[in-house]
Short mmCIF file of C-alpha atoms in Angstrom, two decimals:
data_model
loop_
_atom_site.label_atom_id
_atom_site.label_comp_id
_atom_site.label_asym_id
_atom_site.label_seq_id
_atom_site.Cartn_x
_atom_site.Cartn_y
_atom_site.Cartn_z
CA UNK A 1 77.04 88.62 70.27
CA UNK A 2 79.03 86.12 71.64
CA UNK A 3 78.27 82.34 69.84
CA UNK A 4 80.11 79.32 68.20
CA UNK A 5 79.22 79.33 64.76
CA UNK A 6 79.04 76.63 62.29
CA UNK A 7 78.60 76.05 58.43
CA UNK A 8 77.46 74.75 56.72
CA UNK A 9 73.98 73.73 58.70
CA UNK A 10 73.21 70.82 56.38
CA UNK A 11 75.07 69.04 53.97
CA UNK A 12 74.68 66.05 51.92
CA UNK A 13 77.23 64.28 50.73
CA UNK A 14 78.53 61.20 48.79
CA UNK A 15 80.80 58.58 50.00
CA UNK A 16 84.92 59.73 49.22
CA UNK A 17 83.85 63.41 48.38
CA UNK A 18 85.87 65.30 50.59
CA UNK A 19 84.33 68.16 53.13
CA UNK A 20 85.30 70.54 55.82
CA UNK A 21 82.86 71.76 58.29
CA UNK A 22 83.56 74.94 59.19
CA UNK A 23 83.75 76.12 62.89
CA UNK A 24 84.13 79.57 64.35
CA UNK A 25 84.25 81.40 68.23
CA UNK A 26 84.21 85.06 68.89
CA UNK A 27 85.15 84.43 72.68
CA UNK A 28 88.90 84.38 72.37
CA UNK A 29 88.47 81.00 74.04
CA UNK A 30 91.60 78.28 74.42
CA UNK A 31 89.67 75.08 73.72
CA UNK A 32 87.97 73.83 71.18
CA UNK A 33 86.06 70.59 70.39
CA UNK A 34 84.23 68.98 67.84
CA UNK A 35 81.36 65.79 68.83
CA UNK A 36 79.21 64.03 67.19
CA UNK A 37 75.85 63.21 68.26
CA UNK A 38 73.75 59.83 67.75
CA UNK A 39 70.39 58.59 68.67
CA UNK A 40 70.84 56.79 72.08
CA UNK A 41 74.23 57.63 72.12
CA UNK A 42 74.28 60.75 73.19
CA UNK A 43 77.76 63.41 72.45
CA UNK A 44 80.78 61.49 71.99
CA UNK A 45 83.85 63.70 71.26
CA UNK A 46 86.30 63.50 68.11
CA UNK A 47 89.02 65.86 68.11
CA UNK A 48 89.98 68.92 70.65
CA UNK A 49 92.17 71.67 71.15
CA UNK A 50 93.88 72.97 73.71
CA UNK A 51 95.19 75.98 71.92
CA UNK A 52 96.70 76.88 68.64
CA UNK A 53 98.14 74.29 66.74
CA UNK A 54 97.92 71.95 69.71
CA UNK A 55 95.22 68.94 68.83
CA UNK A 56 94.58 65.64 70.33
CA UNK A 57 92.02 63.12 69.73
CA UNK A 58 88.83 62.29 71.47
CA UNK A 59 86.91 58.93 71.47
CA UNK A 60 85.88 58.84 68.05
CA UNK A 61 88.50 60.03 65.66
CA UNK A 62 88.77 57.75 63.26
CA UNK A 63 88.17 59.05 59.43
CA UNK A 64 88.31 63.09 60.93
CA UNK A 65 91.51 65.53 60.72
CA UNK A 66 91.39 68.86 62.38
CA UNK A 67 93.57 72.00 62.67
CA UNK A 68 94.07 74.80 64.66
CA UNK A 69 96.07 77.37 62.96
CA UNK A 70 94.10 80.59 64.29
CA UNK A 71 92.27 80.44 67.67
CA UNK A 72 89.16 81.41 66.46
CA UNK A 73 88.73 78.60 64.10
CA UNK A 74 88.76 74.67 64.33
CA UNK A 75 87.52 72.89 61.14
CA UNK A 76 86.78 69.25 60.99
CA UNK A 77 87.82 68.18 57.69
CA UNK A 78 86.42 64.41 56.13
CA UNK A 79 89.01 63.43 53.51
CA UNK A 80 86.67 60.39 52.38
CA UNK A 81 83.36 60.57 54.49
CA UNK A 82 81.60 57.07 54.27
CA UNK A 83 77.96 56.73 55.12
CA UNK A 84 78.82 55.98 58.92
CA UNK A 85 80.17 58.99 59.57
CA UNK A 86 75.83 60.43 58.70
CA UNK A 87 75.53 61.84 61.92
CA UNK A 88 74.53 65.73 63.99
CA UNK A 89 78.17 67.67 64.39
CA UNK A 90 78.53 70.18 67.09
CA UNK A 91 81.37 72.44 67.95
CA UNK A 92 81.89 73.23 71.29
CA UNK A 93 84.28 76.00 72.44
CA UNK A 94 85.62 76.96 76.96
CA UNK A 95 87.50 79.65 77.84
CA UNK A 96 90.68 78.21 79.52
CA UNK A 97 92.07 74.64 78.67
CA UNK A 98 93.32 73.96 82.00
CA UNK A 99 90.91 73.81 85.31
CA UNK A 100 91.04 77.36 87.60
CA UNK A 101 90.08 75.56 90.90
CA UNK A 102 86.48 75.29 90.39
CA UNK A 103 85.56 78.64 89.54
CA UNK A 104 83.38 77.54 87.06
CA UNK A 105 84.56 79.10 84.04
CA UNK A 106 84.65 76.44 81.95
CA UNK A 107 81.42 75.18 81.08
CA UNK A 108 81.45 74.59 77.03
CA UNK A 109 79.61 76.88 74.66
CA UNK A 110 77.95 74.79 71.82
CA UNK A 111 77.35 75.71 67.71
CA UNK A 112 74.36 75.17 66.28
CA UNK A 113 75.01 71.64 64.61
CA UNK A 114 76.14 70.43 61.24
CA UNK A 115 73.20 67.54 60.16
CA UNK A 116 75.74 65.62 57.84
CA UNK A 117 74.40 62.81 55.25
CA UNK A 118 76.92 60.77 53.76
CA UNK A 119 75.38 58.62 50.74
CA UNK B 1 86.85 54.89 82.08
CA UNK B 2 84.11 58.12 82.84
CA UNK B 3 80.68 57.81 81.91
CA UNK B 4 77.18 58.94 82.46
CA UNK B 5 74.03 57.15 82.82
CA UNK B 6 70.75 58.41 82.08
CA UNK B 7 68.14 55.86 82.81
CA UNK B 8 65.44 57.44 81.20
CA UNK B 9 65.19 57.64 77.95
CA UNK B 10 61.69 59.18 77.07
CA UNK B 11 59.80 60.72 80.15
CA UNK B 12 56.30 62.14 79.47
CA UNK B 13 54.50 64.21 81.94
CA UNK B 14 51.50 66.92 82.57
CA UNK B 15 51.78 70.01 82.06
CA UNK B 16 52.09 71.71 85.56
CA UNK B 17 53.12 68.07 87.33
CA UNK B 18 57.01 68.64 88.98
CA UNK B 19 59.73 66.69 87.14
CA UNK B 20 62.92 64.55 87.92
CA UNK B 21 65.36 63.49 85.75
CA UNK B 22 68.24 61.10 86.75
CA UNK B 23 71.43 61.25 86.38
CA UNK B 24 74.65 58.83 87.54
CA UNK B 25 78.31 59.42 87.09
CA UNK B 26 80.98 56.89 87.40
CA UNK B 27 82.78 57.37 90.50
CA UNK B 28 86.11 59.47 90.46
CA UNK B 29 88.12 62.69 91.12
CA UNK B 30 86.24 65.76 91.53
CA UNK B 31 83.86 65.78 89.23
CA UNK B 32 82.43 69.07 87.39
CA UNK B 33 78.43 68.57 86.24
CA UNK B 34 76.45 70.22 83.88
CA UNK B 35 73.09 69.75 82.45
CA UNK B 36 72.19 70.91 78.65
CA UNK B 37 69.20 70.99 76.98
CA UNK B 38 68.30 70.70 73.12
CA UNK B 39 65.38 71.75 72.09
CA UNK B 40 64.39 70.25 68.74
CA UNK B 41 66.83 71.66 66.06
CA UNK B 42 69.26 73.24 68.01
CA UNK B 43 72.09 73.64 70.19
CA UNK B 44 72.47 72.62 73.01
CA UNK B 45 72.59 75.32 76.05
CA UNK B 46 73.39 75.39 79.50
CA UNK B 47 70.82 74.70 81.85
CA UNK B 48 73.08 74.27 84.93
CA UNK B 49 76.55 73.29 86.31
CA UNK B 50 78.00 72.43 89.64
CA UNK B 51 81.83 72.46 90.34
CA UNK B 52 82.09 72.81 94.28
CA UNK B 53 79.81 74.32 97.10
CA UNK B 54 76.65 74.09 97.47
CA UNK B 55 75.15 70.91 96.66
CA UNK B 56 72.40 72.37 95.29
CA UNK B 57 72.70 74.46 92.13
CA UNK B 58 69.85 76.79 90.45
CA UNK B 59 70.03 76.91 86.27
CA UNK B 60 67.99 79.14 84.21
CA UNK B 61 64.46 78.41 83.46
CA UNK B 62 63.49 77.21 86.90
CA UNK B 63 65.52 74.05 86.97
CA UNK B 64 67.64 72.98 89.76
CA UNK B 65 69.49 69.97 90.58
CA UNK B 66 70.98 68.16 93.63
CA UNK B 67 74.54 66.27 93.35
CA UNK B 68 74.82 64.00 96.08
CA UNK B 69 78.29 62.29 95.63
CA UNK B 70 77.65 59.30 98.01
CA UNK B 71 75.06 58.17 95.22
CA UNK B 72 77.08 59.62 92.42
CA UNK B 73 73.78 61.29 91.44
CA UNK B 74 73.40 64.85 89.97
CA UNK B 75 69.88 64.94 89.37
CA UNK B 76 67.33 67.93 87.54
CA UNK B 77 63.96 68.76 89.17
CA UNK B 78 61.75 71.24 88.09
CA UNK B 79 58.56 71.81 90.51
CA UNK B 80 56.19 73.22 87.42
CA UNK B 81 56.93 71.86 84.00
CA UNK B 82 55.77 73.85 81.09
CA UNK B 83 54.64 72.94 77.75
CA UNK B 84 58.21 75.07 76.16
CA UNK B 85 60.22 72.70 78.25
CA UNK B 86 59.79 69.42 75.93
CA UNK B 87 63.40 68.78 74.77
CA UNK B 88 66.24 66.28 75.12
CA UNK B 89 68.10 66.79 78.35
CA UNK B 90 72.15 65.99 78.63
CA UNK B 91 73.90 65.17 81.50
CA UNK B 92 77.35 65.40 81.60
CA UNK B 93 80.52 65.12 83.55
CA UNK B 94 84.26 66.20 83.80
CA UNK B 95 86.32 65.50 85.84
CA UNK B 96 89.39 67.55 87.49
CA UNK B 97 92.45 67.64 85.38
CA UNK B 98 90.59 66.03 82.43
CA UNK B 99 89.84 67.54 78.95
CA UNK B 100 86.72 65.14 78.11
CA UNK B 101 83.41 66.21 78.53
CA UNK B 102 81.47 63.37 78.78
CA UNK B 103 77.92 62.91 78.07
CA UNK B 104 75.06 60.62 78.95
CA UNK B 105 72.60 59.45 76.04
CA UNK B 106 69.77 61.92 77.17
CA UNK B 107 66.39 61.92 78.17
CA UNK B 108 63.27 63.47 75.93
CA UNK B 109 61.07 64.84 77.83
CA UNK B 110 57.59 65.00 75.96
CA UNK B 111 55.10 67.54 77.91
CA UNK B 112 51.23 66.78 77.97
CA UNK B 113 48.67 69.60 78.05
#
């Protein structure tokens, strides 16, 4: 079955622990993303990935790292989460990087979440 | 800067009644348009997308919506709303050439018997 997976579902935390959240594709897609999602703010994106070992940053970056060394996998790693950083974590993954002329193949595949609680 | 404005942020409505709910881009390039949905506790999936063509698009569960670019709308109608449809319903834009995916805030739509 195709899917974004993500682990672990739920984690609590406490502030300066450090944590990796695991994210996996089977689609042999190019991009990858990680968001974060807030009441009344809707997705707001942290880190992507265009392919292997190429990252950039999103809107909200601060306190994250990522990698990309295999294209399957994209980990968002917290080297000292703080409490604002509590938040719903979903990894997204598209097949191409680049835009094919509006042939619609790259609409974003989502994971199931991460619910993250940083005390 | 893109960004996506859902006016709504809790709709309620009848079981049965028809549903709209709005959606405005920021003007720019060609933009690409989706619509999610999450239902409580998970993911989100793909209800719809428009990229070029025909204005309007069909999704999966009966939903449709209409982009009309001189109102930098992209709208999602439903004639027949059931009871499984209460969820939180994402717009979002991207636009040609950009990475971003943009979302609005959502709506929650809460259905009535």
């Amino acid at each position: 079955e195709a899917q974004v997976t993500q682990n672990p579902r739920y984690l609590i935390t406490v502030t300066g622990k450090k944590l990796t959240v695991t994210c996996s594709q089977n689609m042999n897609h190019e991009y990858m993303s990680w968001y974060r999602q807030d009441p009344g703010l809707g997705l707001r994106q942290i880190y992507y990935s265009m392919n292997v070992e190429v990252t950039d940053k999103g809107d909200v970056p601060e306190g994250y790292k990522v990698s990309r060394k295999e294209k399957r996998n994209f980990p968002l790693i917290l080297e000292s989460p703080s409490p604002n950083q509590t938040s719903l974590y979903f990894c997204a993954s598209s097949l191409f990087a680049s835009d094919t002329g509006g042939s619609g193949v790259n609409e974003q595949f989502f994971g199931p979440g991460t619910r993250l609680t940083v005390l | 800067a893109q960004s996506v404005t859902q006016p709504d942020i809790h709709i309620t409505v009848s079981e049965g009644a028809s549903l709209e709910l709005r959606c405005n881009y920021s003007y720019g390039a060609t933009p690409y348009l989706f619509w999610y949905v999450q239902s409580p506790g998970q993911g989100l999936q793909l209800l719809l997308k428009y990229f070029s063509g025909d204005t309007l698009v069909q999704g999966i569960k009966g939903f449709e919506a209409e982009f009309k670019r001189s109102q930098s709308s992209f709208n999602l109608r439903k004639p027949s709303v059931h009871w499984s449809d209460a969820a939180e319903y994402f717009c979002a834009v991207r636009y040609m050439g950009r990475r971003a995916l943009t979302f609005g805030s959502g709506t929650r739509l809460q259905v009535q018997p």
